[in-house]
mmCIF file with all atom_site columns, C-alpha atoms in Angstrom:
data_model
loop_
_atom_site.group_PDB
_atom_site.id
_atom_site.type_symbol
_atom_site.label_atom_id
_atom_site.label_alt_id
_atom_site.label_comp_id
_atom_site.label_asym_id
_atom_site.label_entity_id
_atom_site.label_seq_id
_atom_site.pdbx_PDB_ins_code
_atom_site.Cartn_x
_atom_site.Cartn_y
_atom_site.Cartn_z
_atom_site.occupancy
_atom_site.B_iso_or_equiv
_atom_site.pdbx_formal_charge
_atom_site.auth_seq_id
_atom_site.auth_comp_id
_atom_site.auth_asym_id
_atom_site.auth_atom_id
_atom_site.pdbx_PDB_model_num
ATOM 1   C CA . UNK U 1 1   ? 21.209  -187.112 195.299 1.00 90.00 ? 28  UNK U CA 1
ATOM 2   C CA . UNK U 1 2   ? 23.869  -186.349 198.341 1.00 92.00 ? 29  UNK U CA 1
ATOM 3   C CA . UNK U 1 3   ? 23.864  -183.532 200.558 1.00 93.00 ? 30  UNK U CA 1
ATOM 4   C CA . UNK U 1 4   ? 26.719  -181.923 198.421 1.00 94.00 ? 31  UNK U CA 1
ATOM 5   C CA . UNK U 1 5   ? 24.585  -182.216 195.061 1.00 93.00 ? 32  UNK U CA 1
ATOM 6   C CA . UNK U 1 6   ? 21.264  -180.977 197.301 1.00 94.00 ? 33  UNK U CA 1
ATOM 7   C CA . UNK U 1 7   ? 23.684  -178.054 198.450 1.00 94.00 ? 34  UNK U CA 1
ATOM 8   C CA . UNK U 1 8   ? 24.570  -177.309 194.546 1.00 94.00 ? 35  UNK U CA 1
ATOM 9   C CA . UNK U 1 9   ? 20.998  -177.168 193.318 1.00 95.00 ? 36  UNK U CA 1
ATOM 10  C CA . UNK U 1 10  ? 19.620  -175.086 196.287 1.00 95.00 ? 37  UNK U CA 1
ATOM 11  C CA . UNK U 1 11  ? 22.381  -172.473 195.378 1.00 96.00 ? 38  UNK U CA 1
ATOM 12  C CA . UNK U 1 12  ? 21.388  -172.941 191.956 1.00 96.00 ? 39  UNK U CA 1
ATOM 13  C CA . UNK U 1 13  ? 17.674  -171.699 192.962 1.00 96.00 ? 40  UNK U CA 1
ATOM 14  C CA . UNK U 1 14  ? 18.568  -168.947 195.241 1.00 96.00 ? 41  UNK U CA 1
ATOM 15  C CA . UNK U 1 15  ? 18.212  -166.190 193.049 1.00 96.00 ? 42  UNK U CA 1
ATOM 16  C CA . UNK U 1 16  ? 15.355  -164.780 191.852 1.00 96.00 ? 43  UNK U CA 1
ATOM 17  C CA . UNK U 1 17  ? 15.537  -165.127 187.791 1.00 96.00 ? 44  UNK U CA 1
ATOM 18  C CA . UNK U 1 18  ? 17.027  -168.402 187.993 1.00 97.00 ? 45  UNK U CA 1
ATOM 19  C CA . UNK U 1 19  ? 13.998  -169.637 190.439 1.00 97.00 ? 46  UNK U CA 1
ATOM 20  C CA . UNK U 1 20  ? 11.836  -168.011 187.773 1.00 97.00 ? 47  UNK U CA 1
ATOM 21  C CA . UNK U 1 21  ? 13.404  -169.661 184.918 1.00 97.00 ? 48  UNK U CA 1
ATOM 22  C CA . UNK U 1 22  ? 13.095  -173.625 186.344 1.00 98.00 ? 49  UNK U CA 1
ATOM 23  C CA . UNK U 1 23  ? 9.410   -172.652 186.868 1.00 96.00 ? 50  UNK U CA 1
ATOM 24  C CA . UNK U 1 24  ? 8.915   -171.298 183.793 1.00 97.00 ? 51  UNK U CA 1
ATOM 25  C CA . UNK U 1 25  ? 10.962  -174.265 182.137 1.00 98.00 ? 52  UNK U CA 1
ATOM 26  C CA . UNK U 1 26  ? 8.454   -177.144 184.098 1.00 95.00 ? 53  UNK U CA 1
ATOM 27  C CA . UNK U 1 27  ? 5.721   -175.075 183.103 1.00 94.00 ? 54  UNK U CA 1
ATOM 28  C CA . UNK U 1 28  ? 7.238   -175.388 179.517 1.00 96.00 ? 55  UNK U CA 1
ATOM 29  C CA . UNK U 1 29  ? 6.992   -179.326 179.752 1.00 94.00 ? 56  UNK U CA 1
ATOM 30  C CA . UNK U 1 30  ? 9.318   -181.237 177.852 1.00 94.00 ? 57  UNK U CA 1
ATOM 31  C CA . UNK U 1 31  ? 9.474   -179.079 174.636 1.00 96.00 ? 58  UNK U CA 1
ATOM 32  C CA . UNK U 1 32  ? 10.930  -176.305 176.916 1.00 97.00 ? 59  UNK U CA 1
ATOM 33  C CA . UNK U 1 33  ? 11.356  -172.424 175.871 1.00 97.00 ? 60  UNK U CA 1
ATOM 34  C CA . UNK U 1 34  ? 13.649  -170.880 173.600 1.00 96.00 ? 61  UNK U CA 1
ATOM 35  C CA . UNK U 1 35  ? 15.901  -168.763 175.111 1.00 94.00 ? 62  UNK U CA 1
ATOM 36  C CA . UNK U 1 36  ? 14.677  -165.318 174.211 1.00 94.00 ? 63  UNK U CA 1
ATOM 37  C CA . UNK U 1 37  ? 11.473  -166.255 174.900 1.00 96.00 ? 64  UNK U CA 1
ATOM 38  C CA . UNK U 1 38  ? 12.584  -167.864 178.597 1.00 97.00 ? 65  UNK U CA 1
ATOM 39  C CA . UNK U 1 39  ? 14.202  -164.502 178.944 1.00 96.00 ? 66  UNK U CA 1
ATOM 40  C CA . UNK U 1 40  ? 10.918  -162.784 178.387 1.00 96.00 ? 67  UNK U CA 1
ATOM 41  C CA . UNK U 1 41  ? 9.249   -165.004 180.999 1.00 95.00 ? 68  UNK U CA 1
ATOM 42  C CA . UNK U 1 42  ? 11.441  -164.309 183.590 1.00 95.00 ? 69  UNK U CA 1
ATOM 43  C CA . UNK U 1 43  ? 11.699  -160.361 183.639 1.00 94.00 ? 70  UNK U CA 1
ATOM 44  C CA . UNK U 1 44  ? 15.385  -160.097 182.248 1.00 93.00 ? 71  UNK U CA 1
ATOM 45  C CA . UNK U 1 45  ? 17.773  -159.370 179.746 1.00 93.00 ? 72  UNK U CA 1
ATOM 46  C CA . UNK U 1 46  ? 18.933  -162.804 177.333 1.00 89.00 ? 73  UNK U CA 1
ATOM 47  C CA . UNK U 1 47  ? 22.460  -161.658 177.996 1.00 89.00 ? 74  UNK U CA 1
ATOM 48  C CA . UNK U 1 48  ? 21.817  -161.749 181.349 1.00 92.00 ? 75  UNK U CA 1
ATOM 49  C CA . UNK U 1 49  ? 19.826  -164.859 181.301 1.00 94.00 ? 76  UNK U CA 1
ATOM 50  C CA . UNK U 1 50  ? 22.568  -166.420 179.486 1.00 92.00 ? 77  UNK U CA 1
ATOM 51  C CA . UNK U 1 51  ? 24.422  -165.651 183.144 1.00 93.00 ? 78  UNK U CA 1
ATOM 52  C CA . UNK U 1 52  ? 21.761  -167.345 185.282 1.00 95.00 ? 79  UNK U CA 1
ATOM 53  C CA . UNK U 1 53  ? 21.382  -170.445 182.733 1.00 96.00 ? 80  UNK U CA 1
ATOM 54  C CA . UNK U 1 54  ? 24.709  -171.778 182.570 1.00 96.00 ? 81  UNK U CA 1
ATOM 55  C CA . UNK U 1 55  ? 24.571  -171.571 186.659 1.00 96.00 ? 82  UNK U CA 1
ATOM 56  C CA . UNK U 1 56  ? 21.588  -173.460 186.425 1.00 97.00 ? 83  UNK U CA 1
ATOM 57  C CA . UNK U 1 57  ? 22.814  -176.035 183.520 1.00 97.00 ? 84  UNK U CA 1
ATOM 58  C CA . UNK U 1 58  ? 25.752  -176.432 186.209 1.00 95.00 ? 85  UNK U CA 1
ATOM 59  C CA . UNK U 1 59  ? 23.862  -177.456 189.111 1.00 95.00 ? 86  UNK U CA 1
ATOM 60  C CA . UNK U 1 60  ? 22.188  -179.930 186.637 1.00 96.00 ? 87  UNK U CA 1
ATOM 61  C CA . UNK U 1 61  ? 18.521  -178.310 186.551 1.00 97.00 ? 88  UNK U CA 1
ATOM 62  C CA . UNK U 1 62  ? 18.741  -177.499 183.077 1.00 98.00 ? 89  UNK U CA 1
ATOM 63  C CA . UNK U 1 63  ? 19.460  -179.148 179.584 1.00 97.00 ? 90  UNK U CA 1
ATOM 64  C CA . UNK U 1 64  ? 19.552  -176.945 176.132 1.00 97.00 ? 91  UNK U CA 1
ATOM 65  C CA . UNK U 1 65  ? 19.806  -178.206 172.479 1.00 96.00 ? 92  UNK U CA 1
ATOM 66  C CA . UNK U 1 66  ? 19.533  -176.352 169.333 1.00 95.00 ? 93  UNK U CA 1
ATOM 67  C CA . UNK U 1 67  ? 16.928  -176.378 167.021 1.00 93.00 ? 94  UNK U CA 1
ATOM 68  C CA . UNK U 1 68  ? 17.965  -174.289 163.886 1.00 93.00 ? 95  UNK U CA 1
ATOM 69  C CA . UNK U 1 69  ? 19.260  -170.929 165.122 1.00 92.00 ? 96  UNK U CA 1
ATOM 70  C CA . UNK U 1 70  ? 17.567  -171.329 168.304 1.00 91.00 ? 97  UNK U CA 1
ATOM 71  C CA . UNK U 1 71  ? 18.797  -172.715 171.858 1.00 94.00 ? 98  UNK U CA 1
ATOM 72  C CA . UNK U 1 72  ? 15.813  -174.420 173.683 1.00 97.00 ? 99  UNK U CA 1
ATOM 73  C CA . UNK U 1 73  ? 16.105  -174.959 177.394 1.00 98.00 ? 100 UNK U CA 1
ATOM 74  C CA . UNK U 1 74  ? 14.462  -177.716 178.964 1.00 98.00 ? 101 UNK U CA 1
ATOM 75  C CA . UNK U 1 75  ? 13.804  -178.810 183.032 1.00 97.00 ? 102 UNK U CA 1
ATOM 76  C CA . UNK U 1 76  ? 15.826  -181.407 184.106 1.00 97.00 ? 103 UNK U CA 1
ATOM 77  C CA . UNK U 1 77  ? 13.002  -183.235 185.448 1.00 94.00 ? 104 UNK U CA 1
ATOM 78  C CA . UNK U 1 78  ? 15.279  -186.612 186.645 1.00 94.00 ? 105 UNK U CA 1
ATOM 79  C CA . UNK U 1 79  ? 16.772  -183.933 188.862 1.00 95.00 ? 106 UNK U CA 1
ATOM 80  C CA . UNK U 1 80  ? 14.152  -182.317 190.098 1.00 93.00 ? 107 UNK U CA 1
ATOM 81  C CA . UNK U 1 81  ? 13.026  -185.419 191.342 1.00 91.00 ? 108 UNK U CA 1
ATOM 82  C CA . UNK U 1 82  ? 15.926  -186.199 192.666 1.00 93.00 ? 109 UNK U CA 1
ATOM 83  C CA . UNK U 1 83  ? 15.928  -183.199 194.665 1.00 92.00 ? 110 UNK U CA 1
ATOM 84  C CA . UNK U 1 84  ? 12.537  -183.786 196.037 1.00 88.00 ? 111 UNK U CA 1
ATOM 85  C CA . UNK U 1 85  ? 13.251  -187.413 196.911 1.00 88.00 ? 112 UNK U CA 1
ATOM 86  C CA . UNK U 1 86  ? 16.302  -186.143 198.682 1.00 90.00 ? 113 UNK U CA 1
ATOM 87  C CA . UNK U 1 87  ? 14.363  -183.405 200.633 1.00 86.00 ? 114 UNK U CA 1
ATOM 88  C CA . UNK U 1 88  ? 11.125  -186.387 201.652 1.00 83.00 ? 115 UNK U CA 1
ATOM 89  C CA . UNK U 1 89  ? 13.503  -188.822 201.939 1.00 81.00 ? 116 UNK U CA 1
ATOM 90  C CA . UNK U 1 90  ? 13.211  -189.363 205.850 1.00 78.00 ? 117 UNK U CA 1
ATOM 91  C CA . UNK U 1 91  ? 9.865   -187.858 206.055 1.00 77.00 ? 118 UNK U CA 1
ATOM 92  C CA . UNK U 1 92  ? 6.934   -189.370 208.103 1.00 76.00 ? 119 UNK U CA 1
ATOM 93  C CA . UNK U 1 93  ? 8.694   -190.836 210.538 1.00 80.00 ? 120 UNK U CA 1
ATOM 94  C CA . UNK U 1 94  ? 5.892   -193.710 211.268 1.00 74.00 ? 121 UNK U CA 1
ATOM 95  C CA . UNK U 1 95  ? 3.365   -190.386 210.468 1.00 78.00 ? 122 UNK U CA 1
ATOM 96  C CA . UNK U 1 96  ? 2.420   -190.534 207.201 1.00 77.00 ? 123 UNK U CA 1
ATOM 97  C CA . UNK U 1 97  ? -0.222  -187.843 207.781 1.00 81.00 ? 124 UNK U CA 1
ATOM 98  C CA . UNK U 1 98  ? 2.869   -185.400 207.333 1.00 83.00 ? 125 UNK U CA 1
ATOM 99  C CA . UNK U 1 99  ? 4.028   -186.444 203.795 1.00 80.00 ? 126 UNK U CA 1
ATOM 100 C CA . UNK U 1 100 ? 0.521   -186.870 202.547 1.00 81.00 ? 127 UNK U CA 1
ATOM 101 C CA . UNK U 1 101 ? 0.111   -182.990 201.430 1.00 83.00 ? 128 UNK U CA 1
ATOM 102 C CA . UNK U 1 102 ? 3.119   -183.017 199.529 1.00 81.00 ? 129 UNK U CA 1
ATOM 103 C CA . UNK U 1 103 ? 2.225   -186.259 197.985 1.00 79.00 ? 130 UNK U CA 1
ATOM 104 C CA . UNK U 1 104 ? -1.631  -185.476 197.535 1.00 82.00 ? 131 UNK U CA 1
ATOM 105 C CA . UNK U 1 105 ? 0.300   -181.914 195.621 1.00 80.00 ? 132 UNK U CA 1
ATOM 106 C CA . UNK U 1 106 ? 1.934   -183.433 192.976 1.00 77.00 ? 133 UNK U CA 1
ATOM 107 C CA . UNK U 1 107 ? -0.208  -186.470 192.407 1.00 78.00 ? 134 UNK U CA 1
ATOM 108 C CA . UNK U 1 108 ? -2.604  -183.501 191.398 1.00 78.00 ? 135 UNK U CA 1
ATOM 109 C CA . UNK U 1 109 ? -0.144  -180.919 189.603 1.00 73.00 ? 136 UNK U CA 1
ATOM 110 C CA . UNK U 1 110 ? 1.136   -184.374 187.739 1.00 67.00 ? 137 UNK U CA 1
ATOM 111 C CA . UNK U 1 111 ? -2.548  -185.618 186.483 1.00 64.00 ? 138 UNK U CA 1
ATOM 112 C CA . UNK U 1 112 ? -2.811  -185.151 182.686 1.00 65.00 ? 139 UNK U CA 1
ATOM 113 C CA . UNK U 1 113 ? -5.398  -182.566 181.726 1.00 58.00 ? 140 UNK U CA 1
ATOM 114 C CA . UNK U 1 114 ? -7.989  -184.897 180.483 1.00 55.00 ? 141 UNK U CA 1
ATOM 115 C CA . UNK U 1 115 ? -7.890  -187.245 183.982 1.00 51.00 ? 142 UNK U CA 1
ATOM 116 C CA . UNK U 1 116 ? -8.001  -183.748 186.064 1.00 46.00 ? 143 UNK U CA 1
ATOM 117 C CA . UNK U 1 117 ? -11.757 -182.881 183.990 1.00 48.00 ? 144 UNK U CA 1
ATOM 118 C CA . UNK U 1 118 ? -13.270 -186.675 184.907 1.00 47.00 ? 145 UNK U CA 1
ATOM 119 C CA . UNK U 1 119 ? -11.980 -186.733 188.130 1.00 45.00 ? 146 UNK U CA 1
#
């Protein structure tokens, strides 16, 4: 990811139901959320959603498919990764004390549930 992509995605985020509806759609995991009930998560309208999707689909945070009569959104998780590579990229800096809660963060939010219970 390059500045100009970075700059895309973080004006992707910048409002409040499309923030809302990447959350909702990691939080979905890879089957994702149909669209009225992604709507239903975020607090809005699914015409309005519709809106705030295809700006998010455009920045590349999003993917949809159908399945029967349904639209299901899914995370782009390849970029969302990208994005957070871009943003730790230079991090540390010969400290790696700094980087180590972001790290220690999603080594633990990415632990399948039956690791997390032994660990």
């Amino acid at each position: 990811m390059d500045e100009r992509q970075a700059l895309s995605v973080f004006a992707a985020l910048g409002q409040e139901h499309r923030l809302r509806a990447v959350r909702a759609l990691v939080a979905a995991g890879p089957d994702g959320l149909a669209a009225g009930v992604l709507a239903e998560a975020v607090g809005t309208a699914s015409n309005n959603l519709s809106f705030h999707l295809k700006e998010l689909s455009h920045a590349g945070l999003i993917q949809s498919r159908r399945k029967g009569k349904s639209v299901i959104y899914t995370a782009a998780y390849p970029a969302l990764s990208d994005l957070i590579q871009f943003l730790m990229r230079d991090c540390c800096q010969g400290h790696p004390e700094v980087c180590t809660p972001a790290v220690v963060a999603l080594a633990t939010c990415c632990t399948p549930a039956e690791d997390a219970a032994h660990a």
